mmCIF file with all atom_site columns, C-alpha atoms in Angstrom:
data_model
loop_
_atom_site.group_PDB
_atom_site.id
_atom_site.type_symbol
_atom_site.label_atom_id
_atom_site.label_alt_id
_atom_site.label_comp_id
_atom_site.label_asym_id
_atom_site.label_entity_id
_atom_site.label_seq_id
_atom_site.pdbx_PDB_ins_code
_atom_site.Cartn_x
_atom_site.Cartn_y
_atom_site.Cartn_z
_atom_site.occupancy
_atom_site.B_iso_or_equiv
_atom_site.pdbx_formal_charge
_atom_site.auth_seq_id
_atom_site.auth_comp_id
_atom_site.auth_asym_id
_atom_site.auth_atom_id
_atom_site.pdbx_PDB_model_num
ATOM 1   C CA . UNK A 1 1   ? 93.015 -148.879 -74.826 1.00 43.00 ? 1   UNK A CA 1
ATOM 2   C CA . UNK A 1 2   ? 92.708 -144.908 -73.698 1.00 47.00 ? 2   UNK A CA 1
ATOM 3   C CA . UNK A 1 3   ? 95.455 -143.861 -72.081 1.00 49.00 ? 3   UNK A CA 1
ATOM 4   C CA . UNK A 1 4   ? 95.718 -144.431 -68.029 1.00 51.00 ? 4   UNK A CA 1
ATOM 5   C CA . UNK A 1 5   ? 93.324 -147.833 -68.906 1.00 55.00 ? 5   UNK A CA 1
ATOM 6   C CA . UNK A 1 6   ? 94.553 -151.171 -67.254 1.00 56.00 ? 6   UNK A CA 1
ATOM 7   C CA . UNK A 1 7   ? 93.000 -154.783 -67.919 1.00 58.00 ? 7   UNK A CA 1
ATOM 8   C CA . UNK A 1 8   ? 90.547 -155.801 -64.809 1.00 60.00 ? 8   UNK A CA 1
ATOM 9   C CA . UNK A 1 9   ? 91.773 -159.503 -63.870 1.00 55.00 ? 9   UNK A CA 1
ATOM 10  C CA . UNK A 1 10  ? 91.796 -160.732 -60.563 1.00 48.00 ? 10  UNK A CA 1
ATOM 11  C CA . UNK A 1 11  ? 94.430 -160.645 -58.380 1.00 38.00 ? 11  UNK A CA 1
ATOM 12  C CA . UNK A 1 12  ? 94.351 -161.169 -54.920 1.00 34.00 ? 12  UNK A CA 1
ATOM 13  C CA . UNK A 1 13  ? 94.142 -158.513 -52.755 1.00 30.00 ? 13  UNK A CA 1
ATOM 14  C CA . UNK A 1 14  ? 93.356 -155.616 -56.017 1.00 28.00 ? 14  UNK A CA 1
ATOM 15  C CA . UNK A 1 15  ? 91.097 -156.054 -58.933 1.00 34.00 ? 15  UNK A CA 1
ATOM 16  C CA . UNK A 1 16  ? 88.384 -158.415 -59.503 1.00 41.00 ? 16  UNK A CA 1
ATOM 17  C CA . UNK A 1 17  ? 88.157 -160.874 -56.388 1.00 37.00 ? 17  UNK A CA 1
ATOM 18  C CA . UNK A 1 18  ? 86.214 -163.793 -57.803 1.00 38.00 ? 18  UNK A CA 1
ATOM 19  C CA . UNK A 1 19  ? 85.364 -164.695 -53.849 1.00 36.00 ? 19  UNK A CA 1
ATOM 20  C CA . UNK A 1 20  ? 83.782 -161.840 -53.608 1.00 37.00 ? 20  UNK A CA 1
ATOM 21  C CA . UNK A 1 21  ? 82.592 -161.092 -56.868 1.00 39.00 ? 21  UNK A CA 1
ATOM 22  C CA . UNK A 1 22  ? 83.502 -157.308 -56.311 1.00 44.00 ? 22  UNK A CA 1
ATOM 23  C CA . UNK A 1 23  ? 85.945 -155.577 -58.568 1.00 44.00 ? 23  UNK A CA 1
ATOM 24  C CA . UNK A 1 24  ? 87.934 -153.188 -56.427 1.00 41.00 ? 24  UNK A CA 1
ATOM 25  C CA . UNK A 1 25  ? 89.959 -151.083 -59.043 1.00 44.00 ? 25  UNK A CA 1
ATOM 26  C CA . UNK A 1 26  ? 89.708 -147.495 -57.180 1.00 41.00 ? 26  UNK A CA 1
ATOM 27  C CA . UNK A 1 27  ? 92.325 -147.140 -54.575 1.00 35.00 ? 27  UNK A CA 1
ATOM 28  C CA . UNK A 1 28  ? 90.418 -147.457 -51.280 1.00 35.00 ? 28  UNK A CA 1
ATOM 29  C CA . UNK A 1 29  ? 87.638 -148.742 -52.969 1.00 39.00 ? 29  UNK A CA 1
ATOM 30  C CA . UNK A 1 30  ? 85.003 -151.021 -50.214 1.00 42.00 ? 30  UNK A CA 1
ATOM 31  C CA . UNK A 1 31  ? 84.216 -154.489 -51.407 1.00 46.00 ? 31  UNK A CA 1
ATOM 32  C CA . UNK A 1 32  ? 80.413 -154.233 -52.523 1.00 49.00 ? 32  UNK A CA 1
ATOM 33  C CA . UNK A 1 33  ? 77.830 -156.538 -51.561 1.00 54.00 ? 33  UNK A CA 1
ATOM 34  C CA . UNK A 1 34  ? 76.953 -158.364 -55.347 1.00 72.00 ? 34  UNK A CA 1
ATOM 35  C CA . UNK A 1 35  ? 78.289 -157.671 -58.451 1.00 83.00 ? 35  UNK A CA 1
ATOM 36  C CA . UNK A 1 36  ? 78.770 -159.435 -61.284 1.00 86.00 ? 36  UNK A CA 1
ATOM 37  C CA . UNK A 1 37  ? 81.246 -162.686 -61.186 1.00 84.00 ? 37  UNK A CA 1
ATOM 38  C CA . UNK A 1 38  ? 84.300 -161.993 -63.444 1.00 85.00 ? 38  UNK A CA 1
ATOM 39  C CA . UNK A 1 39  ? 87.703 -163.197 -63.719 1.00 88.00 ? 39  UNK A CA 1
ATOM 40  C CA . UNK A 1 40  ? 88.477 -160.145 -66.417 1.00 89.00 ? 40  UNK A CA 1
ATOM 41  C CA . UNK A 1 41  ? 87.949 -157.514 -68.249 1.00 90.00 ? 41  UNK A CA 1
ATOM 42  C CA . UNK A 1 42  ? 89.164 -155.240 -70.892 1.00 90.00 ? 42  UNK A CA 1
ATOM 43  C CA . UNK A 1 43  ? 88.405 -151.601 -69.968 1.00 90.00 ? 43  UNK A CA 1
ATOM 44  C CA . UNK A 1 44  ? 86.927 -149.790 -73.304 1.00 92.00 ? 44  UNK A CA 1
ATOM 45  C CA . UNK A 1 45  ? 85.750 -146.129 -72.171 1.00 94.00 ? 45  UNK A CA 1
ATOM 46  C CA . UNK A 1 46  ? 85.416 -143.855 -69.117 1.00 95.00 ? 46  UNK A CA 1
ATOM 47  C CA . UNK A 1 47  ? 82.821 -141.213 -68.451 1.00 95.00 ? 47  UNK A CA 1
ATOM 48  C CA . UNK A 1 48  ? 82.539 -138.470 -65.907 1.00 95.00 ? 48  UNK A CA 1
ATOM 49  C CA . UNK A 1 49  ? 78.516 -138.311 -65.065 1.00 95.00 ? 49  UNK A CA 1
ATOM 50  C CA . UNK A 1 50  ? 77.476 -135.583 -62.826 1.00 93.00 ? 50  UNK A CA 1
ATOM 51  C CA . UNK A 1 51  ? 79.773 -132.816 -62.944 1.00 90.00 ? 51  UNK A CA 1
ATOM 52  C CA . UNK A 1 52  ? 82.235 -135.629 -61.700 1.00 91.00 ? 52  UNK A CA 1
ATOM 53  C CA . UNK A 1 53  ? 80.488 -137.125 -59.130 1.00 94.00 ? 53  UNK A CA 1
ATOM 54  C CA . UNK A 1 54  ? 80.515 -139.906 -60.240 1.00 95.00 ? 54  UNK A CA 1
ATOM 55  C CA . UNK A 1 55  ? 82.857 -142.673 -63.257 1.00 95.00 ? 55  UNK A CA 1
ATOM 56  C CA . UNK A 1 56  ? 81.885 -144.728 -65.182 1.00 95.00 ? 56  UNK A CA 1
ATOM 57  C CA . UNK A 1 57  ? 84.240 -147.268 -66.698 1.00 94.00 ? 57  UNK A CA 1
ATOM 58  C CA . UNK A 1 58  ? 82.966 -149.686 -69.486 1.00 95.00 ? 58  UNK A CA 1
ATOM 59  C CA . UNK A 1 59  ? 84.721 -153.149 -70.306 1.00 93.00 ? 59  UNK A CA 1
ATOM 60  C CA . UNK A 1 60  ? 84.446 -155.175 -72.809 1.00 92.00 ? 60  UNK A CA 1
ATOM 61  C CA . UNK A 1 61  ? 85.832 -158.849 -73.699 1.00 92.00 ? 61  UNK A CA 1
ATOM 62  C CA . UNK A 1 62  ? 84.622 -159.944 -70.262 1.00 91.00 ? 62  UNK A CA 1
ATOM 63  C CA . UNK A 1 63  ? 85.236 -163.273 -68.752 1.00 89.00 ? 63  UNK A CA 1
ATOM 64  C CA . UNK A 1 64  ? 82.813 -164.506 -66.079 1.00 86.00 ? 64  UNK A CA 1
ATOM 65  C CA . UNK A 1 65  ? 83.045 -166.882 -63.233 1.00 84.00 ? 65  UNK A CA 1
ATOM 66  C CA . UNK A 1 66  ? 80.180 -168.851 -62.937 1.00 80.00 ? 66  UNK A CA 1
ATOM 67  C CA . UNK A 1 67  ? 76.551 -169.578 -65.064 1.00 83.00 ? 67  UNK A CA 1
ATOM 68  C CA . UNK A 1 68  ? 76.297 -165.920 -65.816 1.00 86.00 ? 68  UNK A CA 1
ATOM 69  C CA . UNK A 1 69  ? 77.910 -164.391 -68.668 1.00 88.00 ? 69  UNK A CA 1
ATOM 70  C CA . UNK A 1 70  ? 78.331 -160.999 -69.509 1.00 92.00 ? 70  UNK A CA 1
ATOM 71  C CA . UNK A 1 71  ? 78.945 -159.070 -73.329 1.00 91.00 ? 71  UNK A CA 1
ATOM 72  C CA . UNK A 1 72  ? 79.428 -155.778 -71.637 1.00 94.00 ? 72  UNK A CA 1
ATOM 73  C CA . UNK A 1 73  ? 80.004 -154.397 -68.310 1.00 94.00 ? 73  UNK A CA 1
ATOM 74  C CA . UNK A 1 74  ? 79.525 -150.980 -67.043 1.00 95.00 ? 74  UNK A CA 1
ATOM 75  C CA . UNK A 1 75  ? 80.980 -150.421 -63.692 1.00 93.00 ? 75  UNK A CA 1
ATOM 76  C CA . UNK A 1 76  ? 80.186 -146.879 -61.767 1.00 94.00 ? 76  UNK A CA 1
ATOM 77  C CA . UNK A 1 77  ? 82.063 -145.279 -58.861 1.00 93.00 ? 77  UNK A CA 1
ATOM 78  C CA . UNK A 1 78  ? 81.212 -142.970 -57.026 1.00 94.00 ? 78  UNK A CA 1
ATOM 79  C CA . UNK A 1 79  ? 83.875 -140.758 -56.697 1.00 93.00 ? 79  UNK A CA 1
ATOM 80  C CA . UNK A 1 80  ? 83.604 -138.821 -53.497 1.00 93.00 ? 80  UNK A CA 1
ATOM 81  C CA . UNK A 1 81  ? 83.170 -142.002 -51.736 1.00 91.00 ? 81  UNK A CA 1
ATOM 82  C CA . UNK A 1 82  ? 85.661 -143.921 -53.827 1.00 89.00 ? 82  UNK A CA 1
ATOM 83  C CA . UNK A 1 83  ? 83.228 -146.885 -53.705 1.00 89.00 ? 83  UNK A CA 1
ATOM 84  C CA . UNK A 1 84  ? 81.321 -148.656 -56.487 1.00 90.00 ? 84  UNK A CA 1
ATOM 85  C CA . UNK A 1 85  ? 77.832 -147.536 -56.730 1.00 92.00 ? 85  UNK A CA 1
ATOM 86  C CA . UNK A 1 86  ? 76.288 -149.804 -58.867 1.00 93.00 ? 86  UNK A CA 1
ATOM 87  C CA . UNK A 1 87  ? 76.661 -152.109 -62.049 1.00 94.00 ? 87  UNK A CA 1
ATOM 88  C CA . UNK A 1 88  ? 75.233 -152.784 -65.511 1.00 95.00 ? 88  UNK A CA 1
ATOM 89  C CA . UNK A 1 89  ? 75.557 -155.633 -67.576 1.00 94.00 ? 89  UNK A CA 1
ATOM 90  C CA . UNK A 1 90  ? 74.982 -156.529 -70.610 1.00 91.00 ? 90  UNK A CA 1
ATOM 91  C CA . UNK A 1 91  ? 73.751 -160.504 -69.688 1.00 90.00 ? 91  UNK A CA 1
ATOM 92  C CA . UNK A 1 92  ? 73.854 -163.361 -71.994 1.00 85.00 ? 92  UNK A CA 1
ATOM 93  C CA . UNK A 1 93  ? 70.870 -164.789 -72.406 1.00 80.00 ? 93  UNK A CA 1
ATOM 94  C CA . UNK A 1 94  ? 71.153 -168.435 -72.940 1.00 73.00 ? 94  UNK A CA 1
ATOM 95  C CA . UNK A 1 95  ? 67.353 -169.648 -73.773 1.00 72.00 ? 95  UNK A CA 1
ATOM 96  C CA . UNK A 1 96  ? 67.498 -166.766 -76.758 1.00 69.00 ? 96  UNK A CA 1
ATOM 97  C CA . UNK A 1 97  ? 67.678 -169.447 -79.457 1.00 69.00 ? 97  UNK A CA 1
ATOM 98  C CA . UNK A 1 98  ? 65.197 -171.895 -77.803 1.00 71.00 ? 98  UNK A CA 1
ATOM 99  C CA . UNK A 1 99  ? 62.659 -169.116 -76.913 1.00 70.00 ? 99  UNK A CA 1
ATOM 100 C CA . UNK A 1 100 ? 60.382 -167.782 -79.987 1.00 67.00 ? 100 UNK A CA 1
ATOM 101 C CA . UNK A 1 101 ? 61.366 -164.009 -80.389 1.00 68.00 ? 101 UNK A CA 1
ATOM 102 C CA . UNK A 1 102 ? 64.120 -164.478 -77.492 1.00 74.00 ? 102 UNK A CA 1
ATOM 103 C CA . UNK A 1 103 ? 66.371 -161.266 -77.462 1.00 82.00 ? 103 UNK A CA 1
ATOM 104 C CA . UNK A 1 104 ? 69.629 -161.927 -77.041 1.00 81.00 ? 104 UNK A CA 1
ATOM 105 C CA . UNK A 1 105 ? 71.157 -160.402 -74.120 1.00 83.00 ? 105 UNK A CA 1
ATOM 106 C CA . UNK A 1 106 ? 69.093 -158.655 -70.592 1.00 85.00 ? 106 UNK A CA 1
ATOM 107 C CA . UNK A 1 107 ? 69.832 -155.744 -69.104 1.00 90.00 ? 107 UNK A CA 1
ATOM 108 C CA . UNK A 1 108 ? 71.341 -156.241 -65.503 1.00 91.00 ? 108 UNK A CA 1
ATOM 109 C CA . UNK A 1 109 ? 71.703 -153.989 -62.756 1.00 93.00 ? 109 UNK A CA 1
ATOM 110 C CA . UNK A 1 110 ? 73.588 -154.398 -59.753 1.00 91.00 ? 110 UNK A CA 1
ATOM 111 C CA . UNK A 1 111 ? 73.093 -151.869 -57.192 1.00 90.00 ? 111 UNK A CA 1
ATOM 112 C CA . UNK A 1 112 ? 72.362 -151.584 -53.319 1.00 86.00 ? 112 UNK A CA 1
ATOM 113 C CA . UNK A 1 113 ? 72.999 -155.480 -53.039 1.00 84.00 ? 113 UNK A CA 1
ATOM 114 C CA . UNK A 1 114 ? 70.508 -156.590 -55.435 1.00 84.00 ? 114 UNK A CA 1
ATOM 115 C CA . UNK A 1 115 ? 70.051 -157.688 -59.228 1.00 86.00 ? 115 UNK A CA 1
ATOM 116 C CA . UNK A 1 116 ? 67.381 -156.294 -61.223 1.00 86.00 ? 116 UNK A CA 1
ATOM 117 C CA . UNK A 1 117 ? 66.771 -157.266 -65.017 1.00 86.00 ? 117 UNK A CA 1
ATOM 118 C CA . UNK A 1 118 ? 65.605 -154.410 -66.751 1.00 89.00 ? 118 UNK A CA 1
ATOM 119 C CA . UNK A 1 119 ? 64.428 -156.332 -70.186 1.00 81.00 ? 119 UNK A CA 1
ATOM 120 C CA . UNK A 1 120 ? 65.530 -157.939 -72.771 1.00 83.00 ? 120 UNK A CA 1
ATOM 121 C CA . UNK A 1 121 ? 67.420 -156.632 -75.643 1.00 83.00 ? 121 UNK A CA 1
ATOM 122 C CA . UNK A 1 122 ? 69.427 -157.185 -79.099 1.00 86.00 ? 122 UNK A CA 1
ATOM 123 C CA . UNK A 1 123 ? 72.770 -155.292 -77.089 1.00 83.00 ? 123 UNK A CA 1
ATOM 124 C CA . UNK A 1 124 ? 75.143 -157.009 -79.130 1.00 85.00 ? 124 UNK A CA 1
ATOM 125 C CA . UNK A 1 125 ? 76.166 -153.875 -80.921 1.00 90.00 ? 125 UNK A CA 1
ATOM 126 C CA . UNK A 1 126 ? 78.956 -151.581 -77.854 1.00 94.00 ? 126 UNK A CA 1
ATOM 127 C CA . UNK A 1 127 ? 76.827 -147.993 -79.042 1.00 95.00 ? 127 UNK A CA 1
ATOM 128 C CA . UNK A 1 128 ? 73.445 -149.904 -78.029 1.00 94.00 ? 128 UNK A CA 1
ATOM 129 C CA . UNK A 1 129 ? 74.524 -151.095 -74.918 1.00 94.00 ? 129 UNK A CA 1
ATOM 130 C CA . UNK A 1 130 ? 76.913 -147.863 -74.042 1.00 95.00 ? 130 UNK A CA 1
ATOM 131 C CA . UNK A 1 131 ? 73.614 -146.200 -74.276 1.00 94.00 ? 131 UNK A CA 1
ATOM 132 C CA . UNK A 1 132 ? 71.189 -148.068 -72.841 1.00 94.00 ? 132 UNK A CA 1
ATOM 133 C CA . UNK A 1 133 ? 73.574 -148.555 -69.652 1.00 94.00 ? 133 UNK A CA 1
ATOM 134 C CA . UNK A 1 134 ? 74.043 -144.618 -69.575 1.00 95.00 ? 134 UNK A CA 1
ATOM 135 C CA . UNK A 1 135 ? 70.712 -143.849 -69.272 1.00 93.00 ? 135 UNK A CA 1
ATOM 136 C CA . UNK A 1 136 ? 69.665 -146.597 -66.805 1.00 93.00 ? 136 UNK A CA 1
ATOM 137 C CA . UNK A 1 137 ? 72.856 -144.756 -64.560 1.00 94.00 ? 137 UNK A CA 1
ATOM 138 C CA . UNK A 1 138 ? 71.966 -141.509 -64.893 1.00 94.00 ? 138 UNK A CA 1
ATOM 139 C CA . UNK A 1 139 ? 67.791 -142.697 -63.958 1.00 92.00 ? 139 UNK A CA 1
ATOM 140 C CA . UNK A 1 140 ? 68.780 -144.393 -60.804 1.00 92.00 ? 140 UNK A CA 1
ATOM 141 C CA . UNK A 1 141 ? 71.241 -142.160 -59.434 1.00 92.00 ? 141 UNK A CA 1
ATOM 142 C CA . UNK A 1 142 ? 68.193 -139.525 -60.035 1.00 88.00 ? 142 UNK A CA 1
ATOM 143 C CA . UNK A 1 143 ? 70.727 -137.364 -61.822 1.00 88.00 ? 143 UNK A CA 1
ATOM 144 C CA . UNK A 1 144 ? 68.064 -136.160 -64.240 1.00 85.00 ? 144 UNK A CA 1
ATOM 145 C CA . UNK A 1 145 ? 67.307 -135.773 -67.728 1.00 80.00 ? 145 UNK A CA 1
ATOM 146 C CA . UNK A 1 146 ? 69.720 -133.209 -68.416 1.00 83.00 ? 146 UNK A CA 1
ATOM 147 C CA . UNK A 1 147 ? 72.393 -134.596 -66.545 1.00 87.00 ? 147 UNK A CA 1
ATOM 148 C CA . UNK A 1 148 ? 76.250 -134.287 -67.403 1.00 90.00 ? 148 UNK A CA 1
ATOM 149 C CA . UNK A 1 149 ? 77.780 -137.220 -69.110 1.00 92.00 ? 149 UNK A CA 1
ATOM 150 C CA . UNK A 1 150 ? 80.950 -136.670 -70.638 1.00 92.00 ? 150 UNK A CA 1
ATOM 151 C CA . UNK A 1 151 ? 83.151 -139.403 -72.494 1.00 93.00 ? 151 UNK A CA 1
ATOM 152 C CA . UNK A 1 152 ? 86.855 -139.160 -71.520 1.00 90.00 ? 152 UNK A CA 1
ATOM 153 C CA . UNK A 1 153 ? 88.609 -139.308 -75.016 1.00 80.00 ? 153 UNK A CA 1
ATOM 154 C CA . UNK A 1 154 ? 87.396 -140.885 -77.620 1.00 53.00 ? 154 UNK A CA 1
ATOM 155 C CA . UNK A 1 155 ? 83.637 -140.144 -79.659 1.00 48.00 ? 155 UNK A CA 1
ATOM 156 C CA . UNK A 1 156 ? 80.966 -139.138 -77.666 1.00 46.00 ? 156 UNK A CA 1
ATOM 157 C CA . UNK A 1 157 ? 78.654 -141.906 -76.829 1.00 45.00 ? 157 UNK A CA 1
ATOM 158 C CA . UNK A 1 158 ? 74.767 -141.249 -75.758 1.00 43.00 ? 158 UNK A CA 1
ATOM 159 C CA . UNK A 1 159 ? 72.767 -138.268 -76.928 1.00 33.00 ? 159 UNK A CA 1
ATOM 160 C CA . UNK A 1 160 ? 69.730 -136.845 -75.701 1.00 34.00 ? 160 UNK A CA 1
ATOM 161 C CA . UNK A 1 161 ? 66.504 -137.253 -74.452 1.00 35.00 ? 161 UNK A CA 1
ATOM 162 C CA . UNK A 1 162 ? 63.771 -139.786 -73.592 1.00 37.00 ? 162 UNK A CA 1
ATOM 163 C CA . UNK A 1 163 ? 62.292 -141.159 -70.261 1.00 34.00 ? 163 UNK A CA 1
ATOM 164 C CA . UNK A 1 164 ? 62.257 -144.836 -71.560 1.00 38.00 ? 164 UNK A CA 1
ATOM 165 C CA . UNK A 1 165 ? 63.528 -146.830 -68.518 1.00 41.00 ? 165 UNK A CA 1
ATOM 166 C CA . UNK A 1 166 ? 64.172 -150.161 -70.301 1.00 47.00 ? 166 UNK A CA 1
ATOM 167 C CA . UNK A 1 167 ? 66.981 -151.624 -72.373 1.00 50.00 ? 167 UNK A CA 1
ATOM 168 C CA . UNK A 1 168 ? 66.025 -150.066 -75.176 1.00 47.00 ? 168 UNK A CA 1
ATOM 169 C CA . UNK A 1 169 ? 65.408 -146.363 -76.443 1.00 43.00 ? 169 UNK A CA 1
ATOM 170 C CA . UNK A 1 170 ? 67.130 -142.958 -75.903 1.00 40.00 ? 170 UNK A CA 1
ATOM 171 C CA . UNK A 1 171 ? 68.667 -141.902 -72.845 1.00 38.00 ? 171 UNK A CA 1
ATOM 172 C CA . UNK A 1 172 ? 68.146 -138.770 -70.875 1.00 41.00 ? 172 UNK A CA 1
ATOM 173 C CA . UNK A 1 173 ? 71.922 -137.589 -70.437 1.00 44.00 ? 173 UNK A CA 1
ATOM 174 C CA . UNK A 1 174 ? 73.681 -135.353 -72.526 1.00 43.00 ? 174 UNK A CA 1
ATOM 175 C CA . UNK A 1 175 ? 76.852 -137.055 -73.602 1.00 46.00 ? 175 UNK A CA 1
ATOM 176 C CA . UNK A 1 176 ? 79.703 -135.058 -74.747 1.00 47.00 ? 176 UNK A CA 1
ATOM 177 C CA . UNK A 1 177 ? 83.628 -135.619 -75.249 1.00 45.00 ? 177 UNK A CA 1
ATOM 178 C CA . UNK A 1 178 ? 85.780 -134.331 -73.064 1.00 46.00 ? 178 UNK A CA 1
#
């Protein structure tokens, strides 16, 4: 894990609360509406996005609570605020084998109390899904194309520029180490 990194589980009272399905990490954090139901969480990589305004933590080895399961989670803070802005999810997609050309996994969103699936992807592979969820942050925080997303440690993850919106493509950050 990179340095300063802690396992999400949930505890009562800090981390994950499966009652309210919020993770609550960041000291002071609020309790968000909806978010994805886990029980844990391995943290993976951390990203500042915006000239710091906001972080973006990504987790892998996730364990849900409830019919929802989850390959990758990206949860983003925003940082003035100390509160969680919004989540995306790399969601198991259990009619994939029963549905002719079923992709795997759909890209999930959690933000302003609501879930929105973005499409349906092969996200299996961390770089795919790293990416896909970078771009889909920096879009609906209206950041830009050319916004700042740097990688705390570690290899740098997204590179440039497209305007797909879907679970699939390039993003429109700029993603550099740090």
């Amino acid at each position: 894990l990179p340095r300063n990194l802690r396992p999400w589980t949930a505890r009562p009272g800090f981390g994950m609360s499966t009652s309210s399905s919020c993770w609550r990490e960041a000291p002071s954090a609020t309790e968000c509406a909806y978010a994805p139901r886990l029980v844990a969480a391995v943290p993976n990589s951390v990203y500042d996005i915006g000239g710091g305004a906001y972080t973006a933590e990504l987790a892998t080895d996730v364990e849900a609570d409830g019919g929802v399961q989850y390959l990758y989670v990206m949860r983003v803070v925003d940082t003035a605020q100390r509160r969680v802005a919004l989540y995306v999810a790399a969601e198991v997609n259990g009619m994939a084998d029963v549905l002719p050309g079923g992709a795997p996994h759909f890209l999930g969103v959690f933000k302003d109390g609501a879930h929105v699936n973005r499409g349906a992807a092969d996200l299996t592979e961390l770089a795919v899904f790293e990416k896909a969820a970078l771009r889909v942050v920096v879009e609906l925080l209206a950041l830009g194309d050319d916004a700042d997303v740097k990688q705390r440690g570690g290899d740098a993850a997204a590179t440039s520029s497209d305007s797909g919106g879907g679970a699939g493509g390039d993003d429109g950050a700029r993603t550099t180490t740090a």
